[in-house]
Amino acid sequence: MILIVDDSAIGRDVIKKALTMNSYTDVAEAENGAAGLEKAKEMSGGIRLYILDINMPVMDGLTMLEELRKFDASTPVVMLTTETDKSKMAKAKSLGATGWMIKPFNEKQLMNVIKMIIKE
Protein backbone atom coordinates (compact mmCIF):
# COMPACT_ATOMS: atom_id res chain seq x y z
CA MET A 1 0.00 0.00 0.00
CA ILE A 2 1.14 3.52 -0.85
CA LEU A 3 -0.54 6.34 1.08
CA ILE A 4 -0.86 9.71 -0.67
CA VAL A 5 -1.64 12.64 1.65
CA ASP A 6 -2.36 15.91 -0.15
CA ASP A 7 -5.11 18.50 0.27
CA SER A 8 -5.40 18.86 -3.51
CA ALA A 9 -7.75 16.27 -5.02
CA ILE A 10 -6.16 16.95 -8.40
CA GLY A 11 -2.70 16.44 -6.94
CA ARG A 12 -3.71 13.12 -5.38
CA ASP A 13 -5.32 12.05 -8.65
CA VAL A 14 -2.19 12.86 -10.70
CA ILE A 15 0.02 10.88 -8.31
CA LYS A 16 -2.41 7.96 -8.16
CA LYS A 17 -2.66 7.78 -11.97
CA ALA A 18 1.14 7.80 -12.28
CA LEU A 19 1.38 5.01 -9.72
CA THR A 20 -1.33 2.83 -11.25
CA MET A 21 0.12 3.28 -14.75
CA ASN A 22 3.38 1.91 -13.34
CA SER A 23 1.82 -1.16 -11.67
CA TYR A 24 1.45 0.32 -8.17
CA THR A 25 -2.26 -0.33 -7.81
CA ASP A 26 -2.58 -0.62 -4.03
CA VAL A 27 -2.99 3.08 -3.23
CA ALA A 28 -4.87 4.93 -0.48
CA GLU A 29 -5.49 8.66 -0.14
CA ALA A 30 -6.10 11.26 2.56
CA GLU A 31 -6.89 14.97 2.25
CA ASN A 32 -4.80 16.26 5.18
CA GLY A 33 -2.24 15.15 7.72
CA ALA A 34 -4.78 14.30 10.44
CA ALA A 35 -6.76 12.03 8.11
CA GLY A 36 -3.50 10.57 6.79
CA LEU A 37 -2.30 9.81 10.30
CA GLU A 38 -5.55 7.99 11.09
CA LYS A 39 -5.23 5.90 7.91
CA ALA A 40 -1.61 5.14 8.74
CA LYS A 41 -2.66 3.87 12.18
CA GLU A 42 -5.50 1.80 10.69
CA MET A 43 -3.16 0.20 8.14
CA SER A 44 -0.29 -0.24 10.58
CA GLY A 45 2.41 -2.37 9.01
CA GLY A 46 0.71 -2.45 5.62
CA ILE A 47 2.12 0.73 4.10
CA ARG A 48 5.26 0.55 1.93
CA LEU A 49 5.55 4.27 1.17
CA TYR A 50 4.06 7.57 2.29
CA ILE A 51 3.83 10.50 -0.12
CA LEU A 52 3.10 13.67 1.86
CA ASP A 53 2.37 17.24 0.83
CA ILE A 54 3.76 19.80 3.26
CA ASN A 55 1.22 22.64 3.17
CA MET A 56 -2.21 21.30 4.15
CA PRO A 57 -5.04 22.43 6.42
CA VAL A 58 -5.85 20.70 9.73
CA MET A 59 -2.37 19.09 9.99
CA ASP A 60 0.58 19.86 7.71
CA GLY A 61 2.92 17.23 6.30
CA LEU A 62 5.82 17.98 8.66
CA THR A 63 3.59 17.57 11.71
CA MET A 64 2.17 14.37 10.25
CA LEU A 65 5.68 13.07 9.63
CA GLU A 66 6.69 13.86 13.21
CA GLU A 67 3.63 12.05 14.60
CA LEU A 68 4.02 9.16 12.14
CA ARG A 69 7.58 8.49 13.25
CA LYS A 70 6.32 7.86 16.80
CA PHE A 71 4.80 4.56 15.66
CA ASP A 72 6.36 3.91 12.25
CA ALA A 73 10.05 4.71 12.25
CA SER A 74 11.12 2.88 9.12
CA THR A 75 8.60 3.21 6.25
CA PRO A 76 9.96 5.56 3.56
CA VAL A 77 8.40 9.02 3.24
CA VAL A 78 8.61 11.28 0.19
CA MET A 79 7.68 14.91 0.76
CA LEU A 80 6.01 16.64 -2.21
CA THR A 81 5.76 20.40 -2.04
CA THR A 82 6.06 23.76 -3.71
CA GLU A 83 8.37 24.71 -0.82
CA THR A 84 12.01 25.40 -1.62
CA ASP A 85 12.75 26.61 1.91
CA LYS A 86 15.97 24.87 2.95
CA SER A 87 15.02 24.99 6.65
CA LYS A 88 11.85 23.00 5.92
CA MET A 89 13.89 20.51 3.90
CA ALA A 90 16.31 20.16 6.82
CA LYS A 91 13.43 19.71 9.28
CA ALA A 92 11.82 17.04 7.08
CA LYS A 93 15.12 15.19 6.87
CA SER A 94 15.66 15.42 10.63
CA LEU A 95 12.14 14.01 11.17
CA GLY A 96 12.94 11.04 8.96
CA ALA A 97 11.85 11.97 5.44
CA THR A 98 13.47 9.75 2.82
CA GLY A 99 13.11 12.12 -0.13
CA TRP A 100 11.86 15.50 -1.29
CA MET A 101 10.27 16.49 -4.60
CA ILE A 102 9.38 20.01 -5.70
CA LYS A 103 6.02 20.55 -7.43
CA PRO A 104 5.38 20.64 -10.28
CA PHE A 105 7.06 17.37 -11.22
CA ASN A 106 6.47 14.96 -14.03
CA GLU A 107 5.51 11.31 -13.89
CA LYS A 108 9.00 10.12 -14.85
CA GLN A 109 10.64 12.09 -12.02
CA LEU A 110 8.12 10.76 -9.50
CA MET A 111 8.48 7.17 -10.64
CA ASN A 112 12.29 7.36 -10.62
CA VAL A 113 12.20 8.45 -6.97
CA ILE A 114 9.64 5.79 -6.04
CA LYS A 115 11.54 3.02 -7.80
CA MET A 116 14.74 4.02 -5.96
CA ILE A 117 12.91 3.88 -2.64
CA ILE A 118 10.76 0.80 -3.20
CA LYS A 119 13.23 -1.80 -4.38
CA GLU A 120 11.44 -4.87 -5.67
XYZ file of N, CA, C and O in Angstrom:
480
model
N 0.838 -1.181 0.000
C 0.000 0.000 0.000
C 0.886 1.248 0.000
O 1.851 1.327 0.740
N 0.507 2.206 -0.845
C 1.140 3.517 -0.854
C 0.079 4.510 -0.403
O -1.039 4.501 -0.926
N 0.401 5.350 0.573
C -0.542 6.341 1.082
C -0.141 7.721 0.595
O 0.957 8.186 0.881
N -1.052 8.355 -0.159
C -0.856 9.712 -0.666
C -1.639 10.659 0.231
O -2.849 10.490 0.408
N -0.969 11.658 0.794
C -1.638 12.635 1.655
C -1.391 14.023 1.062
O -0.264 14.518 1.069
N -2.454 14.616 0.515
C -2.362 15.913 -0.152
C -3.742 16.548 -0.102
O -4.743 15.864 -0.338
N -3.808 17.840 0.206
C -5.108 18.499 0.273
C -5.692 18.776 -1.108
O -6.873 19.061 -1.234
N -4.913 18.654 -2.148
C -5.398 18.858 -3.509
C -5.883 17.541 -4.105
O -5.096 16.613 -4.310
N -7.191 17.475 -4.398
C -7.753 16.270 -5.015
C -7.100 16.025 -6.376
O -6.812 14.880 -6.738
N -6.817 17.089 -7.100
C -6.160 16.953 -8.405
C -4.754 16.409 -8.222
O -4.313 15.526 -8.948
N -4.048 16.924 -7.225
C -2.697 16.435 -6.942
C -2.687 14.959 -6.598
O -1.857 14.196 -7.094
N -3.621 14.545 -5.736
C -3.712 13.120 -5.381
C -4.027 12.281 -6.608
O -3.453 11.205 -6.808
N -4.922 12.780 -7.451
C -5.317 12.046 -8.653
C -4.140 11.873 -9.617
O -3.927 10.794 -10.160
N -3.361 12.920 -9.805
C -2.194 12.856 -10.701
C -1.193 11.815 -10.191
O -0.680 10.991 -10.960
N -0.922 11.837 -8.898
C 0.020 10.883 -8.310
C -0.525 9.461 -8.430
O 0.192 8.544 -8.829
N -1.798 9.291 -8.101
C -2.414 7.960 -8.157
C -2.390 7.406 -9.580
O -2.075 6.232 -9.791
N -2.693 8.247 -10.565
C -2.656 7.785 -11.966
C -1.247 7.371 -12.371
O -1.059 6.354 -13.028
N -0.254 8.155 -11.962
C 1.141 7.804 -12.275
C 1.498 6.469 -11.643
O 2.130 5.611 -12.279
N 1.086 6.266 -10.408
C 1.382 5.008 -9.717
C 0.694 3.824 -10.397
O 1.329 2.809 -10.660
N -0.594 3.961 -10.670
C -1.328 2.832 -11.255
C -0.841 2.510 -12.664
O -0.809 1.339 -13.047
N -0.420 3.527 -13.406
C 0.124 3.275 -14.746
C 1.468 2.556 -14.689
O 1.920 2.011 -15.677
N 2.082 2.571 -13.519
C 3.375 1.910 -13.336
C 3.263 0.710 -12.395
O 4.209 0.368 -11.691
N 2.088 0.099 -12.383
C 1.821 -1.157 -11.667
C 1.764 -1.050 -10.150
O 1.824 -2.062 -9.461
N 1.665 0.152 -9.603
C 1.453 0.319 -8.168
C -0.036 0.591 -7.971
O -0.484 1.734 -7.998
N -0.810 -0.467 -7.824
C -2.262 -0.331 -7.809
C -2.858 -0.285 -6.403
O -4.026 0.064 -6.241
N -2.091 -0.627 -5.406
C -2.581 -0.623 -4.029
C -2.276 0.746 -3.419
O -1.210 0.945 -2.817
N -3.208 1.688 -3.605
C -2.992 3.082 -3.226
C -4.159 3.584 -2.382
O -5.318 3.333 -2.712
N -3.856 4.287 -1.307
C -4.874 4.934 -0.476
C -4.590 6.430 -0.462
O -3.473 6.864 -0.749
N -5.622 7.210 -0.125
C -5.494 8.663 -0.144
C -6.075 9.275 1.126
O -6.978 8.711 1.733
N -5.547 10.452 1.469
C -6.097 11.257 2.557
C -5.922 12.725 2.178
O -4.968 13.084 1.483
N -6.862 13.568 2.662
C -6.887 14.972 2.246
C -6.132 15.923 3.169
O -6.002 17.098 2.857
N -5.623 15.427 4.292
C -4.799 16.262 5.176
C -4.015 15.346 6.113
O -4.260 14.137 6.158
N -3.101 15.942 6.859
C -2.242 15.145 7.721
C -2.967 14.389 8.819
O -2.599 13.265 9.149
N -4.024 14.986 9.375
C -4.776 14.303 10.440
C -5.459 13.055 9.889
O -5.393 11.980 10.501
N -6.107 13.192 8.735
C -6.762 12.034 8.108
C -5.720 11.003 7.681
O -5.939 9.796 7.811
N -4.581 11.473 7.196
C -3.501 10.574 6.794
C -2.943 9.795 7.963
O -2.665 8.601 7.865
N -2.804 10.458 9.100
C -2.298 9.807 10.297
C -3.262 8.720 10.768
O -2.834 7.624 11.139
N -4.555 8.994 10.713
C -5.552 7.987 11.086
C -5.470 6.768 10.167
O -5.507 5.633 10.627
N -5.351 7.021 8.850
C -5.233 5.898 7.906
C -3.958 5.111 8.165
O -3.954 3.887 8.092
N -2.879 5.813 8.460
C -1.607 5.136 8.742
C -1.745 4.218 9.959
O -1.233 3.097 9.949
N -2.450 4.688 10.983
C -2.657 3.869 12.183
C -3.541 2.660 11.867
O -3.276 1.555 12.321
N -4.594 2.884 11.066
C -5.503 1.796 10.689
C -4.785 0.710 9.887
O -5.081 -0.463 10.015
N -3.853 1.130 9.027
C -3.155 0.201 8.138
C -1.794 -0.180 8.684
O -0.925 -0.614 7.933
N -1.582 -0.014 9.952
C -0.293 -0.239 10.582
C 0.415 -1.483 10.038
O -0.124 -2.579 10.049
N 1.615 -1.270 9.542
C 2.409 -2.366 9.008
C 2.127 -2.692 7.548
O 2.864 -3.439 6.930
N 1.075 -2.117 6.993
C 0.706 -2.450 5.617
C 1.105 -1.403 4.591
O 0.801 -1.541 3.409
N 1.754 -0.347 5.019
C 2.124 0.732 4.104
C 3.600 0.606 3.743
O 4.455 0.460 4.606
N 3.882 0.653 2.436
C 5.262 0.549 1.935
C 5.892 1.905 1.689
O 7.117 2.028 1.622
N 5.043 2.935 1.487
C 5.551 4.266 1.172
C 4.484 5.299 1.495
O 3.312 5.084 1.206
N 4.922 6.415 2.084
C 4.058 7.574 2.293
C 4.515 8.665 1.338
O 5.711 8.918 1.208
N 3.553 9.329 0.712
C 3.828 10.504 -0.120
C 3.037 11.644 0.511
O 1.800 11.624 0.512
N 3.744 12.611 1.091
C 3.097 13.670 1.865
C 3.338 15.046 1.273
O 4.480 15.414 0.983
N 2.264 15.814 1.137
C 2.372 17.237 0.827
C 2.789 17.927 2.128
O 2.552 17.400 3.219
N 3.389 19.089 2.036
C 3.761 19.802 3.259
C 2.659 20.756 3.704
O 2.209 20.707 4.830
N 2.206 21.617 2.804
C 1.225 22.637 3.174
C -0.192 22.113 3.002
O -0.680 21.972 1.883
N -0.835 21.806 4.148
C -2.207 21.298 4.152
C -2.933 21.876 5.356
O -2.311 22.180 6.365
N -4.266 21.996 5.260
C -5.035 22.431 6.424
C -5.140 21.303 7.452
O -4.782 20.164 7.157
N -5.620 21.613 8.606
C -5.847 20.699 9.728
C -4.519 20.230 10.329
O -4.239 20.485 11.481
N -3.707 19.514 9.550
C -2.372 19.093 9.991
C -1.466 19.087 8.766
O -1.772 18.443 7.771
N -0.344 19.811 8.854
C 0.579 19.862 7.713
C 1.421 18.588 7.641
O 1.408 17.758 8.553
N 2.146 18.443 6.539
C 2.923 17.235 6.302
C 4.080 17.038 7.271
O 4.406 15.906 7.631
N 4.706 18.123 7.714
C 5.815 17.984 8.663
C 5.313 17.500 10.021
O 5.945 16.643 10.647
N 4.171 18.020 10.446
C 3.592 17.569 11.713
C 3.164 16.107 11.593
O 3.402 15.301 12.503
N 2.568 15.761 10.456
C 2.174 14.365 10.254
C 3.391 13.453 10.307
O 3.366 12.409 10.948
N 4.457 13.865 9.635
C 5.684 13.069 9.632
C 6.214 12.879 11.054
O 6.581 11.770 11.448
N 6.217 13.942 11.831
C 6.694 13.856 13.212
C 5.838 12.873 14.020
O 6.369 12.037 14.761
N 4.532 12.950 13.876
C 3.627 12.048 14.596
C 3.749 10.614 14.082
O 3.705 9.660 14.847
N 3.894 10.476 12.784
C 4.016 9.165 12.141
C 5.237 8.413 12.655
O 5.177 7.213 12.942
N 6.336 9.125 12.822
C 7.579 8.488 13.254
C 7.507 7.967 14.692
O 8.341 7.171 15.104
N 6.494 8.367 15.438
C 6.319 7.863 16.799
C 5.874 6.403 16.809
O 6.109 5.699 17.779
N 5.228 5.955 15.715
C 4.798 4.557 15.664
C 5.254 3.829 14.403
O 5.084 2.626 14.285
N 5.835 4.534 13.460
C 6.360 3.908 12.248
C 7.673 4.607 11.898
O 7.698 5.610 11.199
N 8.750 4.060 12.396
C 10.054 4.709 12.251
C 10.786 4.361 10.965
O 11.777 4.992 10.633
N 10.302 3.369 10.223
C 11.121 2.884 9.117
C 10.512 2.996 7.716
O 11.249 2.936 6.738
N 9.192 3.151 7.587
C 8.596 3.213 6.254
C 9.045 4.490 5.546
O 8.994 5.578 6.131
N 9.492 4.381 4.293
C 9.959 5.559 3.559
C 8.871 6.620 3.391
O 7.688 6.291 3.239
N 9.300 7.887 3.417
C 8.397 9.025 3.245
C 8.999 9.973 2.215
O 10.140 10.408 2.368
N 8.211 10.280 1.175
C 8.611 11.283 0.190
C 7.741 12.511 0.414
O 6.515 12.414 0.449
N 8.385 13.646 0.583
C 7.679 14.911 0.758
C 7.528 15.558 -0.622
O 8.509 15.690 -1.353
N 6.295 15.936 -0.964
C 6.011 16.643 -2.207
C 5.530 18.033 -1.848
O 4.602 18.176 -1.043
N 6.122 19.047 -2.444
C 5.756 20.395 -2.044
C 6.184 21.436 -3.061
O 7.038 21.171 -3.907
N 5.601 22.600 -2.941
C 6.059 23.755 -3.711
C 7.144 24.487 -2.937
O 7.760 25.402 -3.452
N 7.387 24.068 -1.704
C 8.372 24.706 -0.824
C 9.803 24.469 -1.310
O 10.170 23.349 -1.619
N 10.575 25.538 -1.334
C 12.006 25.397 -1.621
C 12.824 25.862 -0.418
O 14.038 25.949 -0.494
N 12.137 26.140 0.676
C 12.754 26.611 1.910
C 13.690 25.541 2.468
O 13.256 24.463 2.853
N 14.974 25.839 2.497
C 15.973 24.871 2.955
C 15.766 24.460 4.414
O 16.062 23.330 4.789
N 15.237 25.356 5.243
C 15.021 24.994 6.645
C 13.911 23.938 6.757
O 13.991 23.047 7.600
N 12.900 24.023 5.901
C 11.847 22.997 5.918
C 12.394 21.672 5.401
O 12.028 20.610 5.901
N 13.260 21.738 4.401
C 13.889 20.514 3.898
C 14.715 19.859 5.010
O 14.658 18.649 5.200
N 15.476 20.677 5.731
C 16.313 20.155 6.822
C 15.438 19.566 7.925
O 15.755 18.503 8.472
N 14.328 20.233 8.244
C 13.433 19.712 9.277
C 12.844 18.377 8.844
O 12.790 17.422 9.624
N 12.388 18.300 7.584
C 11.817 17.041 7.076
C 12.843 15.922 7.180
O 12.524 14.813 7.618
N 14.073 16.204 6.802
C 15.122 15.188 6.873
C 15.368 14.772 8.325
O 15.496 13.586 8.621
N 15.409 15.752 9.225
C 15.655 15.422 10.634
C 14.507 14.613 11.235
O 14.709 13.851 12.171
N 13.298 14.769 10.689
C 12.139 14.011 11.166
C 12.055 12.623 10.539
O 11.213 11.827 10.925
N 12.907 12.372 9.551
C 12.937 11.039 8.960
C 12.411 10.919 7.545
O 12.128 9.815 7.079
N 12.272 12.045 6.840
C 11.848 11.967 5.439
C 12.939 11.301 4.621
O 14.136 11.514 4.849
N 12.534 10.482 3.674
C 13.467 9.751 2.824
C 13.849 10.572 1.603
O 14.976 10.508 1.130
N 12.878 11.342 1.076
C 13.113 12.120 -0.128
C 12.243 13.359 -0.171
O 11.342 13.541 0.649
N 12.527 14.209 -1.163
C 11.858 15.504 -1.285
C 11.712 15.796 -2.761
O 12.693 15.724 -3.505
N 10.493 16.106 -3.207
C 10.272 16.494 -4.605
C 9.537 17.822 -4.651
O 8.582 18.032 -3.911
N 9.993 18.705 -5.531
C 9.377 20.013 -5.702
C 8.293 19.921 -6.771
O 8.521 19.379 -7.853
N 7.108 20.466 -6.458
C 6.020 20.549 -7.433
C 6.262 21.773 -8.302
O 6.738 22.785 -7.783
N 5.925 21.782 -9.553
C 5.384 20.636 -10.280
C 6.494 19.663 -10.666
O 7.647 20.045 -10.826
N 6.136 18.412 -10.799
C 7.061 17.374 -11.216
C 6.359 16.586 -12.304
O 5.150 16.694 -12.491
N 7.130 15.795 -13.025
C 6.475 14.965 -14.032
C 6.465 13.510 -13.573
O 7.135 13.143 -12.614
N 5.688 12.715 -14.268
C 5.512 11.306 -13.891
C 6.841 10.569 -13.836
O 7.096 9.797 -12.919
N 7.718 10.830 -14.813
C 8.998 10.124 -14.853
C 9.839 10.438 -13.617
O 10.431 9.544 -13.019
N 9.883 11.708 -13.211
C 10.640 12.092 -12.016
C 10.084 11.379 -10.783
O 10.840 10.829 -9.983
N 8.763 11.403 -10.645
C 8.116 10.762 -9.499
C 8.423 9.276 -9.469
O 8.811 8.726 -8.439
N 8.274 8.613 -10.595
C 8.481 7.173 -10.645
C 9.941 6.808 -10.419
O 10.229 5.791 -9.792
N 10.873 7.628 -10.883
C 12.292 7.362 -10.624
C 12.573 7.375 -9.118
O 13.281 6.507 -8.605
N 12.008 8.360 -8.418
C 12.200 8.447 -6.973
C 11.561 7.244 -6.285
O 12.170 6.597 -5.435
N 10.344 6.917 -6.667
C 9.636 5.794 -6.038
C 10.365 4.478 -6.282
O 10.527 3.670 -5.369
N 10.835 4.272 -7.492
C 11.535 3.019 -7.796
C 12.868 2.910 -7.047
O 13.307 1.821 -6.719
N 13.511 4.053 -6.765
C 14.737 4.023 -5.957
C 14.428 3.644 -4.514
O 15.197 2.964 -3.861
N 13.277 4.114 -4.033
C 12.909 3.882 -2.635
C 12.299 2.504 -2.418
O 12.646 1.809 -1.470
N 11.398 2.113 -3.309
C 10.758 0.802 -3.200
C 11.499 -0.157 -4.124
O 11.222 -0.228 -5.315
N 12.446 -0.845 -3.579
C 13.232 -1.796 -4.380
C 12.511 -3.129 -4.376
O 12.242 -3.700 -3.330
N 12.197 -3.602 -5.582
C 11.436 -4.870 -5.667
C 12.271 -5.960 -6.247
O 13.192 -5.780 -6.940
